[in-house]
Amino acid sequence: MDILLGISKPSKVLVKDEQTAPIELMSEFLVLISEQRLEAAFELTKAILQYEPNNSMIKDYQQTIQLYMSQGFCSYFSFNYI
């Protein structure tokens, strides 16, 4: 029991059952997106999905990046912020 707060601390740490991608991959992906480096970001989505095949956010990014690349926006793209 934590005397200062009057609450008990958990006896064990809960671990997620599903495997997650290393934080370095996710961080690098966000950097690549912010730098508008689509080809590299697209390749990184494949690596992330190896760890997290059900990651819907990465799947959405993958589809969107693929769409931009198919329309010739490989070196520059923009997001519409609302």
JSON list of C-alpha atoms in Angstrom, two decimals:
[
{"chain": "A", "resi": 1, "resn": "MET", "atom": "CA", "xyz": [0.00, 0.00, 0.00]},
{"chain": "A", "resi": 2, "resn": "ASP", "atom": "CA", "xyz": [1.28, 3.45, -0.88]},
{"chain": "A", "resi": 3, "resn": "ILE", "atom": "CA", "xyz": [1.21, 5.31, 2.42]},
{"chain": "A", "resi": 4, "resn": "LEU", "atom": "CA", "xyz": [1.21, 8.77, 0.82]},
{"chain": "A", "resi": 5, "resn": "LEU", "atom": "CA", "xyz": [-1.75, 8.12, -1.45]},
{"chain": "A", "resi": 6, "resn": "GLY", "atom": "CA", "xyz": [-3.56, 5.48, 0.56]},
{"chain": "A", "resi": 7, "resn": "ILE", "atom": "CA", "xyz": [-3.97, 3.18, -2.45]},
{"chain": "A", "resi": 8, "resn": "SER", "atom": "CA", "xyz": [-2.54, -0.23, -3.15]},
{"chain": "A", "resi": 9, "resn": "LYS", "atom": "CA", "xyz": [-0.17, -0.75, -6.04]},
{"chain": "A", "resi": 10, "resn": "PRO", "atom": "CA", "xyz": [-0.85, -3.49, -8.60]},
{"chain": "A", "resi": 11, "resn": "SER", "atom": "CA", "xyz": [0.90, -6.73, -7.75]},
{"chain": "A", "resi": 12, "resn": "LYS", "atom": "CA", "xyz": [1.89, -7.51, -11.33]},
{"chain": "A", "resi": 13, "resn": "VAL", "atom": "CA", "xyz": [2.18, -5.71, -14.63]},
{"chain": "A", "resi": 14, "resn": "LEU", "atom": "CA", "xyz": [-0.30, -6.65, -17.31]},
{"chain": "A", "resi": 15, "resn": "VAL", "atom": "CA", "xyz": [1.25, -7.65, -20.63]},
{"chain": "A", "resi": 16, "resn": "LYS", "atom": "CA", "xyz": [-0.63, -7.34, -23.90]},
{"chain": "A", "resi": 17, "resn": "ASP", "atom": "CA", "xyz": [-1.27, -10.68, -25.58]},
{"chain": "A", "resi": 18, "resn": "GLU", "atom": "CA", "xyz": [-0.80, -9.41, -29.12]},
{"chain": "A", "resi": 19, "resn": "GLN", "atom": "CA", "xyz": [2.61, -8.53, -30.44]},
{"chain": "A", "resi": 20, "resn": "THR", "atom": "CA", "xyz": [3.29, -4.88, -31.17]},
{"chain": "A", "resi": 21, "resn": "ALA", "atom": "CA", "xyz": [5.77, -3.29, -33.53]},
{"chain": "A", "resi": 22, "resn": "PRO", "atom": "CA", "xyz": [8.90, -1.81, -31.96]},
{"chain": "A", "resi": 23, "resn": "ILE", "atom": "CA", "xyz": [8.42, 1.83, -31.06]},
{"chain": "A", "resi": 24, "resn": "GLU", "atom": "CA", "xyz": [11.39, 2.68, -33.30]},
{"chain": "A", "resi": 25, "resn": "LEU", "atom": "CA", "xyz": [9.48, 1.46, -36.36]},
{"chain": "A", "resi": 26, "resn": "MET", "atom": "CA", "xyz": [6.41, 3.45, -35.47]},
{"chain": "A", "resi": 27, "resn": "SER", "atom": "CA", "xyz": [8.49, 6.55, -34.75]},
{"chain": "A", "resi": 28, "resn": "GLU", "atom": "CA", "xyz": [10.40, 6.24, -38.01]},
{"chain": "A", "resi": 29, "resn": "PHE", "atom": "CA", "xyz": [7.10, 5.82, -39.88]},
{"chain": "A", "resi": 30, "resn": "LEU", "atom": "CA", "xyz": [5.77, 9.08, -38.42]},
{"chain": "A", "resi": 31, "resn": "VAL", "atom": "CA", "xyz": [8.99, 10.87, -39.31]},
{"chain": "A", "resi": 32, "resn": "LEU", "atom": "CA", "xyz": [8.81, 9.61, -42.89]},
{"chain": "A", "resi": 33, "resn": "ILE", "atom": "CA", "xyz": [5.20, 10.73, -43.20]},
{"chain": "A", "resi": 34, "resn": "SER", "atom": "CA", "xyz": [6.01, 14.17, -41.79]},
{"chain": "A", "resi": 35, "resn": "GLU", "atom": "CA", "xyz": [8.93, 14.46, -44.22]},
{"chain": "A", "resi": 36, "resn": "GLN", "atom": "CA", "xyz": [6.67, 13.37, -47.10]},
{"chain": "A", "resi": 37, "resn": "ARG", "atom": "CA", "xyz": [8.89, 10.40, -47.99]},
{"chain": "A", "resi": 38, "resn": "LEU", "atom": "CA", "xyz": [6.14, 8.17, -49.31]},
{"chain": "A", "resi": 39, "resn": "GLU", "atom": "CA", "xyz": [8.14, 5.32, -50.80]},
{"chain": "A", "resi": 40, "resn": "ALA", "atom": "CA", "xyz": [10.07, 4.72, -47.58]},
{"chain": "A", "resi": 41, "resn": "ALA", "atom": "CA", "xyz": [6.93, 5.14, -45.45]},
{"chain": "A", "resi": 42, "resn": "PHE", "atom": "CA", "xyz": [5.10, 2.61, -47.62]},
{"chain": "A", "resi": 43, "resn": "GLU", "atom": "CA", "xyz": [7.90, 0.07, -47.21]},
{"chain": "A", "resi": 44, "resn": "LEU", "atom": "CA", "xyz": [7.85, 0.61, -43.46]},
{"chain": "A", "resi": 45, "resn": "THR", "atom": "CA", "xyz": [4.11, -0.12, -43.34]},
{"chain": "A", "resi": 46, "resn": "LYS", "atom": "CA", "xyz": [4.93, -3.61, -44.56]},
{"chain": "A", "resi": 47, "resn": "ALA", "atom": "CA", "xyz": [7.38, -4.15, -41.71]},
{"chain": "A", "resi": 48, "resn": "ILE", "atom": "CA", "xyz": [4.94, -2.79, -39.12]},
{"chain": "A", "resi": 49, "resn": "LEU", "atom": "CA", "xyz": [2.17, -5.06, -40.41]},
{"chain": "A", "resi": 50, "resn": "GLN", "atom": "CA", "xyz": [4.47, -8.06, -39.93]},
{"chain": "A", "resi": 51, "resn": "TYR", "atom": "CA", "xyz": [4.29, -7.30, -36.21]},
{"chain": "A", "resi": 52, "resn": "GLU", "atom": "CA", "xyz": [0.71, -6.00, -36.14]},
{"chain": "A", "resi": 53, "resn": "PRO", "atom": "CA", "xyz": [-1.28, -7.52, -39.00]},
{"chain": "A", "resi": 54, "resn": "ASN", "atom": "CA", "xyz": [-4.56, -6.11, -37.64]},
{"chain": "A", "resi": 55, "resn": "ASN", "atom": "CA", "xyz": [-3.36, -2.51, -37.21]},
{"chain": "A", "resi": 56, "resn": "SER", "atom": "CA", "xyz": [-6.14, -0.66, -39.03]},
{"chain": "A", "resi": 57, "resn": "MET", "atom": "CA", "xyz": [-4.40, 2.72, -38.86]},
{"chain": "A", "resi": 58, "resn": "ILE", "atom": "CA", "xyz": [-1.31, 1.40, -40.65]},
{"chain": "A", "resi": 59, "resn": "LYS", "atom": "CA", "xyz": [-3.50, -0.42, -43.19]},
{"chain": "A", "resi": 60, "resn": "ASP", "atom": "CA", "xyz": [-5.34, 2.86, -43.89]},
{"chain": "A", "resi": 61, "resn": "TYR", "atom": "CA", "xyz": [-2.04, 4.72, -44.29]},
{"chain": "A", "resi": 62, "resn": "GLN", "atom": "CA", "xyz": [-0.78, 1.97, -46.58]},
{"chain": "A", "resi": 63, "resn": "GLN", "atom": "CA", "xyz": [-3.82, 2.29, -48.85]},
{"chain": "A", "resi": 64, "resn": "THR", "atom": "CA", "xyz": [-3.64, 6.09, -48.86]},
{"chain": "A", "resi": 65, "resn": "ILE", "atom": "CA", "xyz": [0.09, 6.15, -49.58]},
{"chain": "A", "resi": 66, "resn": "GLN", "atom": "CA", "xyz": [-0.44, 3.63, -52.37]},
{"chain": "A", "resi": 67, "resn": "LEU", "atom": "CA", "xyz": [-3.15, 5.86, -53.85]},
{"chain": "A", "resi": 68, "resn": "TYR", "atom": "CA", "xyz": [-0.91, 8.94, -53.72]},
{"chain": "A", "resi": 69, "resn": "MET", "atom": "CA", "xyz": [1.97, 7.05, -55.31]},
{"chain": "A", "resi": 70, "resn": "SER", "atom": "CA", "xyz": [-0.26, 5.70, -58.09]},
{"chain": "A", "resi": 71, "resn": "GLN", "atom": "CA", "xyz": [-1.33, 9.27, -58.90]},
{"chain": "A", "resi": 72, "resn": "GLY", "atom": "CA", "xyz": [2.26, 10.48, -59.10]},
{"chain": "A", "resi": 73, "resn": "PHE", "atom": "CA", "xyz": [2.48, 12.28, -55.77]},
{"chain": "A", "resi": 74, "resn": "CYS", "atom": "CA", "xyz": [5.60, 10.45, -54.61]},
{"chain": "A", "resi": 75, "resn": "SER", "atom": "CA", "xyz": [7.71, 13.42, -53.71]},
{"chain": "A", "resi": 76, "resn": "TYR", "atom": "CA", "xyz": [5.02, 15.78, -52.45]},
{"chain": "A", "resi": 77, "resn": "PHE", "atom": "CA", "xyz": [1.61, 15.43, -50.89]},
{"chain": "A", "resi": 78, "resn": "SER", "atom": "CA", "xyz": [-0.51, 17.39, -48.49]},
{"chain": "A", "resi": 79, "resn": "PHE", "atom": "CA", "xyz": [-3.14, 16.67, -45.92]},
{"chain": "A", "resi": 80, "resn": "ASN", "atom": "CA", "xyz": [-6.27, 18.75, -45.56]},
{"chain": "A", "resi": 81, "resn": "TYR", "atom": "CA", "xyz": [-6.49, 19.80, -41.93]},
{"chain": "A", "resi": 82, "resn": "ILE", "atom": "CA", "xyz": [-9.96, 20.58, -40.71]}
]
